[in-house]
Short mmCIF file of C-alpha atoms and ligand atoms in Angstrom, two decimals:
data_model
loop_
_atom_site.label_atom_id
_atom_site.label_comp_id
_atom_site.label_asym_id
_atom_site.label_seq_id
_atom_site.Cartn_x
_atom_site.Cartn_y
_atom_site.Cartn_z
CA MET A 207 2.30 -22.35 -15.49
CA LYS A 208 -0.03 -21.91 -12.86
CA ALA A 209 -2.02 -18.94 -11.25
CA VAL A 210 -4.32 -17.65 -8.45
CA ALA A 211 -7.28 -15.98 -9.73
CA VAL A 212 -10.78 -15.29 -8.46
CA TRP A 213 -14.28 -15.59 -10.99
CA PRO A 214 -15.01 -11.45 -10.13
CA GLY A 215 -18.75 -11.26 -8.83
CA LYS A 216 -18.74 -14.77 -6.96
CA PRO A 217 -17.89 -15.03 -3.80
CA SER A 218 -15.06 -17.17 -2.41
CA SER A 219 -13.82 -17.82 -6.21
CA MET A 220 -10.41 -18.43 -5.65
CA HIS A 221 -8.75 -20.70 -7.09
CA LEU A 222 -6.14 -21.90 -9.62
CA GLU A 223 -5.40 -21.25 -13.42
CA GLU A 224 -3.52 -22.53 -15.96
CA ILE A 225 -2.09 -19.63 -18.15
CA PRO A 226 0.71 -19.37 -20.74
CA VAL A 227 3.68 -18.53 -20.18
CA PRO A 228 3.72 -14.49 -21.17
CA GLU A 229 6.08 -14.02 -24.31
CA LEU A 230 8.56 -10.18 -24.17
CA ALA A 231 6.92 -9.73 -27.45
CA GLU A 232 3.66 -8.78 -25.92
CA VAL A 233 5.25 -5.24 -24.81
CA PRO A 234 6.17 -3.19 -27.94
CA GLY A 235 8.54 -1.61 -29.09
CA GLY A 236 11.31 -3.74 -27.29
CA HIS A 237 10.34 -2.66 -23.70
CA GLY A 238 9.76 -6.03 -22.33
CA VAL A 239 10.95 -7.60 -19.42
CA LEU A 240 10.15 -11.44 -18.26
CA VAL A 241 10.27 -12.14 -14.89
CA LYS A 242 9.91 -14.45 -12.51
CA VAL A 243 7.84 -14.13 -9.13
CA LEU A 244 9.44 -14.39 -6.12
CA ARG A 245 7.33 -13.46 -3.35
CA VAL A 246 3.64 -11.73 -3.29
CA GLY A 247 2.27 -9.76 -0.91
CA VAL A 248 -1.87 -10.05 0.07
CA ASP A 249 -3.76 -7.58 1.79
CA GLY A 250 -7.68 -6.49 2.38
CA THR A 251 -7.97 -5.36 -1.01
CA ASP A 252 -7.24 -9.19 -1.80
CA LYS A 253 -9.69 -10.35 0.26
CA GLU A 254 -12.43 -8.04 -0.98
CA ILE A 255 -11.48 -9.40 -3.95
CA ASN A 256 -12.38 -13.04 -2.82
CA ASP A 257 -15.82 -11.30 -1.43
CA ALA A 258 -16.87 -10.19 -4.40
CA GLU A 259 -16.73 -6.21 -2.83
CA TYR A 260 -14.42 -5.39 -5.81
CA GLY A 261 -11.80 -6.73 -8.93
CA ARG A 262 -12.48 -6.77 -12.37
CA ALA A 263 -11.17 -9.35 -14.83
CA PRO A 264 -9.50 -8.06 -17.78
CA PRO A 265 -11.88 -7.65 -20.92
CA GLY A 266 -12.30 -11.16 -23.11
CA SER A 267 -11.43 -13.24 -19.43
CA ASP A 268 -14.01 -14.99 -16.86
CA PHE A 269 -11.21 -15.04 -14.31
CA LEU A 270 -8.56 -12.24 -12.51
CA VAL A 271 -5.36 -13.47 -11.54
CA ILE A 272 -5.17 -11.78 -8.26
CA GLY A 273 -1.84 -10.19 -6.64
CA HIS A 274 -0.77 -6.60 -6.84
CA GLU A 275 2.08 -6.22 -4.49
CA SER A 276 4.81 -7.62 -6.67
CA PHE A 277 8.69 -9.30 -6.18
CA GLY A 278 10.62 -10.84 -8.84
CA GLN A 279 13.67 -11.18 -10.73
CA VAL A 280 14.38 -10.20 -14.00
CA VAL A 281 14.85 -13.79 -16.60
CA ARG A 282 15.11 -11.60 -19.97
CA VAL A 283 15.12 -8.24 -21.39
CA GLY A 284 13.81 -6.74 -24.64
CA ARG A 285 16.12 -4.29 -26.60
CA SER A 286 14.91 -1.46 -25.94
CA VAL A 287 14.70 -1.99 -21.71
CA SER A 288 17.04 0.64 -19.24
CA SER A 289 20.23 -0.34 -18.47
CA THR A 290 18.68 -0.84 -14.91
CA ILE A 291 17.03 -3.66 -15.59
CA ARG A 292 19.37 -6.61 -16.27
CA PRO A 293 18.47 -10.69 -15.80
CA GLY A 294 18.97 -11.22 -12.79
CA THR A 295 18.04 -7.54 -11.19
CA TYR A 296 15.09 -7.83 -8.13
CA VAL A 297 12.53 -5.78 -9.46
CA VAL A 298 8.80 -4.37 -8.26
CA ALA A 299 6.24 -3.78 -10.84
CA SER A 300 3.92 -0.72 -9.55
CA VAL A 301 -0.31 -1.37 -9.64
CA ARG A 302 -1.34 0.80 -11.71
CA ARG A 303 -1.55 1.89 -15.72
CA PRO A 304 -2.34 4.22 -17.64
CA GLY A 305 -5.78 5.34 -18.57
CA HIS A 306 -6.95 8.64 -20.88
CA SER A 307 -6.73 11.55 -18.36
CA PRO A 308 -4.23 14.38 -18.78
CA TYR A 309 -2.73 12.67 -15.48
CA ASP A 310 -2.19 9.18 -16.57
CA ALA A 311 -0.68 10.88 -19.86
CA ILE A 312 2.19 12.16 -17.67
CA GLY A 313 2.70 9.32 -15.90
CA LEU A 314 0.68 10.12 -12.94
CA GLN A 315 -2.27 7.29 -13.09
CA ASP A 316 -2.85 7.09 -9.73
CA MET A 317 -4.47 10.78 -9.93
CA THR A 318 -6.21 9.87 -12.74
CA THR A 319 -9.60 11.18 -13.44
CA ASP A 320 -11.10 8.80 -15.55
CA ASP A 321 -14.43 6.40 -14.21
CA GLU A 322 -12.28 3.39 -15.01
CA TYR A 323 -8.73 2.63 -13.42
CA TYR A 324 -6.35 -0.03 -14.52
CA GLU A 325 -5.38 -1.82 -11.56
CA ARG A 326 -2.66 -4.84 -11.97
CA GLY A 327 -4.57 -7.97 -10.08
CA ILE A 328 -7.79 -5.44 -8.91
CA ASN A 329 -8.91 -4.25 -11.93
CA LEU A 330 -9.40 -5.23 -15.60
CA ARG A 331 -5.43 -6.54 -15.43
CA HIS A 332 -4.07 -9.65 -14.36
CA GLY A 333 -1.82 -9.03 -11.14
CA TYR A 334 0.99 -11.00 -10.80
CA LEU A 335 0.52 -14.26 -8.17
CA THR A 336 1.59 -16.71 -10.52
CA GLU A 337 4.86 -18.26 -11.93
CA TYR A 338 5.73 -15.18 -14.51
CA TYR A 339 5.23 -11.76 -15.81
CA VAL A 340 6.05 -9.45 -18.51
CA GLU A 341 5.83 -5.49 -18.14
CA ASP A 342 6.92 -2.68 -19.70
CA ASP A 343 10.40 -1.61 -18.20
CA ARG A 344 8.72 1.74 -17.36
CA PHE A 345 6.35 0.06 -15.21
CA LEU A 346 9.31 -1.89 -12.71
CA VAL A 347 11.31 -0.50 -10.42
CA PRO A 348 14.40 -2.10 -9.21
CA LEU A 349 15.96 -3.14 -6.01
CA PRO A 350 19.45 -3.43 -4.44
CA PRO A 351 20.65 -6.78 -3.73
CA ALA A 352 20.35 -5.67 -0.26
CA LEU A 353 16.49 -5.37 -0.06
CA ARG A 354 16.00 -9.31 -1.48
CA ASP A 355 14.38 -9.76 1.85
CA VAL A 356 12.21 -7.01 2.48
CA GLY A 357 11.12 -5.94 -0.84
CA VAL A 358 8.00 -7.26 -1.29
CA LEU A 359 7.13 -4.27 1.46
CA LEU A 360 7.54 -1.95 -1.49
CA GLU A 361 4.13 -1.57 -2.77
CA PRO A 362 2.62 -0.79 0.37
CA VAL A 363 5.55 0.98 1.37
CA SER A 364 4.47 3.27 -1.58
CA VAL A 365 1.17 3.86 -1.17
CA SER A 366 2.49 5.21 2.79
CA GLN A 367 4.95 7.23 0.69
CA LYS A 368 2.29 8.47 -1.24
CA GLY A 369 -0.09 10.05 1.57
CA LEU A 370 3.13 12.00 3.31
CA ASN A 371 4.85 12.83 0.27
CA GLN A 372 1.49 14.63 -0.95
CA ALA A 373 0.94 15.67 2.65
CA TYR A 374 4.76 17.65 1.56
CA GLU A 375 3.80 18.25 -1.46
CA ILE A 376 0.16 20.88 -0.80
CA GLN A 377 2.12 21.92 2.60
CA ARG A 378 4.72 23.71 0.36
CA ARG A 379 2.08 26.52 0.37
CA LEU A 380 3.35 27.79 3.69
CA LYS A 381 7.07 28.58 2.83
CA ILE A 382 8.11 27.39 6.26
CA TRP A 383 6.13 24.27 7.24
CA GLN A 384 7.87 22.52 9.84
CA PRO A 385 5.68 19.54 10.92
CA ARG A 386 6.56 18.55 14.34
CA SER A 387 4.12 15.50 15.42
CA VAL A 388 2.55 13.19 12.90
CA ALA A 389 -0.57 10.69 13.88
CA VAL A 390 -1.19 7.62 12.55
CA LEU A 391 -4.49 6.30 12.59
CA GLY A 392 -4.80 2.44 12.68
CA ALA A 393 -1.45 -0.22 13.14
CA GLY A 394 -2.07 -2.20 10.00
CA THR A 395 1.12 -2.56 7.65
CA ILE A 396 -0.13 0.60 6.07
CA SER A 397 0.28 2.62 9.08
CA LEU A 398 3.42 1.35 10.25
CA LEU A 399 5.04 1.94 7.02
CA ALA A 400 3.89 5.38 7.27
CA ALA A 401 4.83 5.73 10.75
CA MET A 402 8.43 4.40 9.42
CA ALA A 403 8.90 7.43 7.02
CA ALA A 404 7.73 9.45 9.33
CA ARG A 405 10.11 8.60 11.54
CA LEU A 406 13.14 8.72 8.89
CA ARG A 407 11.96 12.31 8.41
CA GLY A 408 12.44 13.02 11.59
CA LEU A 409 9.01 13.53 13.24
CA GLU A 410 7.27 12.42 16.47
CA VAL A 411 5.05 9.45 15.99
CA THR A 412 1.65 8.77 17.78
CA CYS A 413 0.08 5.56 16.59
CA TYR A 414 -3.84 5.30 17.58
CA SER A 415 -5.47 2.12 17.22
CA ARG A 416 -7.96 0.00 18.73
CA ARG A 417 -6.74 -2.90 20.06
CA HIS A 418 -4.74 -3.16 23.18
CA ALA A 419 -0.53 -2.63 24.14
CA PRO A 420 1.22 -4.41 24.67
CA TYR A 421 1.38 -6.75 20.86
CA LEU A 422 3.48 -7.22 18.32
CA ASN A 423 2.48 -3.56 16.33
CA SER A 424 2.37 -1.51 19.13
CA ASP A 425 5.96 -3.12 20.19
CA LEU A 426 7.02 -2.11 16.47
CA ILE A 427 5.75 1.67 16.85
CA GLU A 428 7.63 1.97 20.42
CA GLU A 429 10.70 0.04 18.57
CA LEU A 430 10.88 3.29 15.46
CA GLY A 431 10.75 5.76 18.71
CA GLY A 432 7.11 5.84 18.03
CA ARG A 433 4.23 5.61 20.96
CA TYR A 434 0.90 3.68 21.01
CA VAL A 435 -2.25 4.95 22.02
CA SER A 436 -4.99 2.65 22.56
CA SER A 437 -8.94 4.09 21.69
CA THR A 438 -10.01 1.76 24.12
CA GLU A 439 -8.11 3.91 26.66
CA SER A 440 -7.95 7.29 25.20
CA SER A 441 -10.16 9.06 22.34
CA LEU A 442 -8.75 10.89 19.70
CA ALA A 443 -9.22 14.21 21.52
CA GLU A 444 -7.51 12.94 24.50
CA ALA A 445 -4.28 11.82 22.71
CA SER A 446 -4.40 14.74 21.01
CA ALA A 447 -4.36 17.05 24.21
CA MET A 448 -1.59 14.76 25.53
CA TYR A 449 0.93 14.81 22.45
CA GLY A 450 -0.41 16.92 19.70
CA PRO A 451 -1.30 19.09 18.16
CA PHE A 452 -0.72 16.43 15.78
CA ASP A 453 0.44 18.56 11.98
CA ILE A 454 -0.33 15.94 10.17
CA ILE A 455 -2.86 12.91 10.12
CA LEU A 456 -2.74 9.54 8.20
CA GLU A 457 -6.02 7.55 8.30
CA ALA A 458 -5.61 4.43 7.57
CA THR A 459 -8.28 2.10 9.86
CA GLY A 460 -10.60 1.65 7.20
CA PHE A 461 -13.29 3.31 9.64
CA SER A 462 -14.81 6.44 8.55
CA PRO A 463 -16.31 7.81 11.35
CA LEU A 464 -12.52 8.51 12.71
CA VAL A 465 -12.30 11.36 9.67
CA PHE A 466 -14.16 13.56 11.43
CA GLU A 467 -12.63 12.99 15.03
CA ALA A 468 -9.38 13.32 13.61
CA ALA A 469 -10.86 16.49 11.25
CA GLU A 470 -11.36 18.20 15.08
CA VAL A 471 -8.72 17.98 16.22
CA LEU A 472 -5.79 18.70 13.26
CA ALA A 473 -3.64 21.30 14.19
CA LYS A 474 -3.81 24.64 12.26
CA ASN A 475 -2.05 24.79 8.90
CA GLY A 476 -2.28 20.58 9.27
CA VAL A 477 -2.90 18.33 6.83
CA LEU A 478 -5.61 15.28 6.97
CA VAL A 479 -4.62 12.20 5.16
CA LEU A 480 -6.64 9.98 3.89
CA ALA A 481 -5.76 6.38 3.11
CA SER A 482 -8.62 4.18 3.25
CA VAL A 483 -11.04 2.36 1.03
CA THR A 484 -14.10 2.35 2.44
CA GLY A 485 -16.71 0.77 0.69
CA GLY A 486 -19.97 0.50 3.29
CA ASP A 487 -22.16 3.73 3.52
CA ARG A 488 -22.29 4.43 7.36
CA LYS A 489 -23.87 7.56 8.26
CA VAL A 490 -22.55 9.50 11.38
CA GLU A 491 -23.42 12.64 12.99
CA PHE A 492 -20.07 15.03 13.58
CA ASN A 493 -19.47 18.58 15.08
CA ALA A 494 -19.82 20.47 11.52
CA ASP A 495 -19.66 23.56 12.49
CA THR A 496 -16.83 23.24 14.86
CA ILE A 497 -14.74 21.41 12.21
CA ASN A 498 -15.63 23.64 9.57
CA GLN A 499 -14.66 26.69 11.60
CA GLY A 500 -11.59 25.21 13.00
CA PHE A 501 -10.55 24.38 9.08
CA VAL A 502 -11.33 28.13 8.05
CA LEU A 503 -9.78 29.68 10.69
CA GLY A 504 -6.52 27.29 11.00
CA ASN A 505 -6.24 26.98 7.37
CA LYS A 506 -6.34 23.53 7.35
CA VAL A 507 -6.45 20.76 4.60
CA MET A 508 -7.69 17.71 3.74
CA VAL A 509 -6.81 15.49 1.48
CA GLY A 510 -7.46 11.59 -0.06
CA THR A 511 -5.04 9.42 -1.69
CA VAL A 512 -4.92 6.08 -3.30
CA ASN A 513 -2.49 4.22 -5.11
CA ALA A 514 1.37 5.58 -5.93
CA SER A 515 3.50 7.43 -8.36
CA ARG A 516 6.77 6.03 -9.79
CA ALA A 517 8.10 8.93 -7.64
CA ASP A 518 6.34 7.30 -4.27
CA PHE A 519 8.09 3.84 -5.14
CA LEU A 520 11.39 5.44 -5.79
CA SER A 521 11.30 7.56 -2.37
CA GLY A 522 10.54 3.74 -0.97
CA VAL A 523 13.17 2.86 -2.08
CA THR A 524 15.37 4.93 -0.14
CA ASP A 525 13.10 4.53 3.18
CA LEU A 526 13.63 0.57 2.68
CA ILE A 527 17.33 1.22 2.37
CA LYS A 528 17.47 3.84 5.35
CA ALA A 529 15.39 1.73 7.89
CA GLU A 530 17.14 -0.97 7.13
CA ALA A 531 20.66 0.55 8.52
CA LEU A 532 18.31 2.62 10.99
CA PHE A 533 16.31 -0.05 12.87
CA PRO A 534 17.99 -3.11 11.41
CA GLY A 535 15.40 -6.01 11.19
CA TRP A 536 12.20 -4.53 11.94
CA LEU A 537 11.19 -4.21 8.27
CA GLY A 538 11.76 -8.27 8.29
CA LYS A 539 9.06 -8.74 11.60
CA LEU A 540 6.62 -7.47 9.39
CA LEU A 541 6.90 -10.46 7.36
CA THR A 542 4.95 -12.34 10.02
CA THR A 543 2.91 -14.65 7.43
CA PRO A 544 4.49 -16.35 4.66
CA VAL A 545 2.43 -19.00 2.71
CA ARG A 546 4.61 -21.47 0.78
CA GLY A 547 3.80 -21.93 -2.65
CA LEU A 548 0.63 -20.94 -5.23
CA GLU A 549 -1.31 -24.32 -4.34
CA GLN A 550 -1.57 -22.85 -0.86
CA TYR A 551 -3.66 -19.75 -1.59
CA GLU A 552 -6.82 -21.23 0.56
CA GLU A 553 -4.36 -20.96 3.37
CA MET A 554 -3.63 -17.50 2.01
CA VAL A 555 -7.38 -16.45 2.38
CA ARG A 556 -7.37 -18.29 5.71
CA HIS A 557 -4.27 -15.93 7.31
CA LEU A 558 -6.33 -13.31 4.94
CA SER A 559 -9.51 -13.46 7.04
CA GLU A 560 -8.95 -15.21 10.49
CA ASN A 561 -5.38 -14.30 11.43
CA ARG A 562 -5.33 -11.50 14.01
CA GLU A 563 -1.26 -11.63 14.24
CA ALA A 564 -0.64 -11.72 10.97
CA ILE A 565 0.67 -8.57 9.64
CA LYS A 566 1.83 -9.19 6.07
CA VAL A 567 1.11 -12.42 4.50
CA TYR A 568 2.66 -13.23 1.84
CA VAL A 569 3.40 -16.12 -0.57
CA GLN A 570 6.42 -17.59 -0.91
CA VAL A 571 5.93 -18.58 -5.10
CA SER A 572 9.64 -19.22 -5.64
CA GLU A 573 12.72 -19.71 -3.97
CA GLY A 574 14.60 -18.12 -6.82
C1 LIG B 128 -3.46 -0.79 -3.30
C2 LIG B 128 -3.38 0.43 -4.34
C3 LIG B 128 -4.65 0.52 -4.79
C4 LIG B 128 -5.96 0.47 -4.44
C5 LIG B 128 -7.10 0.21 -4.84
C6 LIG B 128 -4.48 -1.19 -2.73
O1 LIG B 128 -4.99 -2.28 -1.74
O2 LIG B 128 -2.54 -1.35 -2.46
O3 LIG B 128 -2.58 0.13 -5.61
O4 LIG B 128 -4.33 1.50 -5.97
O5 LIG B 128 -5.74 -0.87 -3.17
O6 LIG B 128 -7.87 0.13 -5.74
ZN1 LIG B 129 -2.60 -3.17 -1.49
#
């Protein structure tokens, strides 16, 4: 079968590989599930992998099959697979696989303290941009048929869910914490999905991003009942004076200097969630005393978040169902840019690097 792969370390090496169809028996204990891939979303991580800035091949392979945002349909199941997963069930597979730390041992490999982490389609494990994959049922999340058209969004949803779920988890320390207002920095897929999740939790949402409104992403924020502020018109401090203070700020722009502006305006007892993987080595000057004092006197928290746990995938499914009910059609509008078939991987790369209007680029691998 065909698979889209790169030779890690070699820039612009995206190509088609011919690989064997995987077998159920590759997963021990009867836990194997054979999944037919229907759609795979791609994002900045895939672009970085193609630019050879990120990503490693599995041991024994000189190529890495990419694709970590999966959506597929079960073909066959092993004898010990959960009864929630049967032939025909729609499933999304999580990305990270356990390593060796105590967190991995309890299913929180997203919290691993290992230096090396295993991520399908990204690091040391092949991904889903192929025709079929086999996976242990414990790494699969079943989706109701009602989510067939938007299920490919579940992986990025899980990443933004983790950001918010972590904020609430941390703030249990405050006993009566009732956030009112959240700022999401950036207006890409993760930010839009975080804005959605925040609205579903009854929060006021301000999306702060570079581009001038109106455009599709700012329209989408307004359709959720949020407001959009362009950084070309207001500084974050001005936005905070008008619409804050922000009890939660979620940073997902990829522009690390904004972290320190956010730290400066965060509300007392607030939590700043950092979600951008910034590969560069940018240096900035910032108001160290002010930020430090604000954090001390205001009992503030700054937390990093990567990947997602199974619980974040499950809360993501619930939010997808709620969003379809409360904001009908909204999720579908994120799926701006379909690419038809694995063979069109060059078109996919072009959209990833040049198409400013694309929100979610995805490959329609099979019609099902
Ligand atoms: C993926 C995450 C992953 C992270 C770091 C993101 O693009 O969505 O699942 O943990 O990259 O590799
Ligand atoms: Zn991703």
